[in-house]
Short mmCIF file of C-alpha atoms in Angstrom, two decimals:
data_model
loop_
_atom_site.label_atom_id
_atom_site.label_comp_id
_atom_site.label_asym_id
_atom_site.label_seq_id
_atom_site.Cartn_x
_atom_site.Cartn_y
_atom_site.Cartn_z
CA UNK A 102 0.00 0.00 0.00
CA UNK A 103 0.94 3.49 -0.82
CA UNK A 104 1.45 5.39 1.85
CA UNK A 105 2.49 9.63 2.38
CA UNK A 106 5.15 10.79 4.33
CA UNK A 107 5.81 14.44 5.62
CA UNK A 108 9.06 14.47 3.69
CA UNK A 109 7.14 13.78 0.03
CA UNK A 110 7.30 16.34 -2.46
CA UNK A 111 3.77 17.55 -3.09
CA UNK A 112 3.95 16.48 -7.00
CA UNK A 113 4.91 12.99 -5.97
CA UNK A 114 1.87 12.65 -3.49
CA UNK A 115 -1.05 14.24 -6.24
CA UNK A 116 1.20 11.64 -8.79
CA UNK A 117 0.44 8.41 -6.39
CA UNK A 118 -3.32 9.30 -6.58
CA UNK A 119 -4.85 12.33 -7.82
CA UNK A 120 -7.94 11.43 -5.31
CA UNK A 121 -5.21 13.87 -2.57
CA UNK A 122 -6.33 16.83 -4.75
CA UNK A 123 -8.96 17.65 -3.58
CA UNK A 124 -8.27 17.21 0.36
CA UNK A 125 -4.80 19.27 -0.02
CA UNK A 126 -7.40 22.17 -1.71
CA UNK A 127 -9.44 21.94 1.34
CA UNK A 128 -7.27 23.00 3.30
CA UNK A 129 -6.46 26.03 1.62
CA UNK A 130 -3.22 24.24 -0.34
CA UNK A 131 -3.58 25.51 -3.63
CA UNK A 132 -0.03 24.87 -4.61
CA UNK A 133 -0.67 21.63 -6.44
CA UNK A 134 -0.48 23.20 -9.41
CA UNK A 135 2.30 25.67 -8.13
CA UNK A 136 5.71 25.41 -9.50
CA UNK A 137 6.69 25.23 -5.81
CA UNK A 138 4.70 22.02 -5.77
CA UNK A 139 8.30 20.09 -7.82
CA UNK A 140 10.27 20.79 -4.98
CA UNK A 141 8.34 21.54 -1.90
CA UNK A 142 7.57 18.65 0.70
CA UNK A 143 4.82 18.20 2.33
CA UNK A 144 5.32 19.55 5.49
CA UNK A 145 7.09 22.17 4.30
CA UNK A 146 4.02 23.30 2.74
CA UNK A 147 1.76 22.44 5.77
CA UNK A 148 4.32 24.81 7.86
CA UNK A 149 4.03 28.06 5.19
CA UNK A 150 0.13 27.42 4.85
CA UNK A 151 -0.43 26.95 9.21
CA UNK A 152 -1.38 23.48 8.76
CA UNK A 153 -0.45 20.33 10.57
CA UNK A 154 1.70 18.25 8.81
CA UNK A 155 0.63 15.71 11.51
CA UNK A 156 -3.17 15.89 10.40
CA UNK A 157 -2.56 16.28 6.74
CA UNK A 158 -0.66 13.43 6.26
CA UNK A 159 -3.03 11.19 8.31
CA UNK A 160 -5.72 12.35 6.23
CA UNK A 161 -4.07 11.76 3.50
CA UNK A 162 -3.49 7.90 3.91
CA UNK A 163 -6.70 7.54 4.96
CA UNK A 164 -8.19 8.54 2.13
CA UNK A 165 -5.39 6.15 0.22
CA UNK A 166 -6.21 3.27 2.56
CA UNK A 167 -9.88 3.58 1.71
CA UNK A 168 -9.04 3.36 -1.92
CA UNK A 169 -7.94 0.09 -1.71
CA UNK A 170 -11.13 -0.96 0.24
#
């Protein structure tokens, strides 16, 4: 199973399943269609955007684990 780390790059994470769209933009992460999106990670991003990295990552797998369902 594909899972997200903190440490991903953004572009890698909407690449594994473009299903994370959509919660990243919910959050108020617009940048995955940024340019900073290539080379940012994940928690980077959270930190600029006040999010935590924590939360965002566990939602992302969860949504990821409920695609293989």
């Amino acid at each position: 199973m594909a899972k997200v780390t903190k440490d991903m790059i953004i572009a890698d994470i909407v690449a594994m399943n473009i299903g994370c769209v959509p919660i990243l933009m919910a959050e108020g992460m617009h940048c995955v269609g940024c340019p900073a999106a290539q080379g940012e990670s994940l928690e980077e991003a959270c930190m600029v955007h006040g999010i935590d990295a924590d939360e965002m990552t566990k939602k992302l797998n969860e949504f990821l684990e409920n695609q293989e369902d």
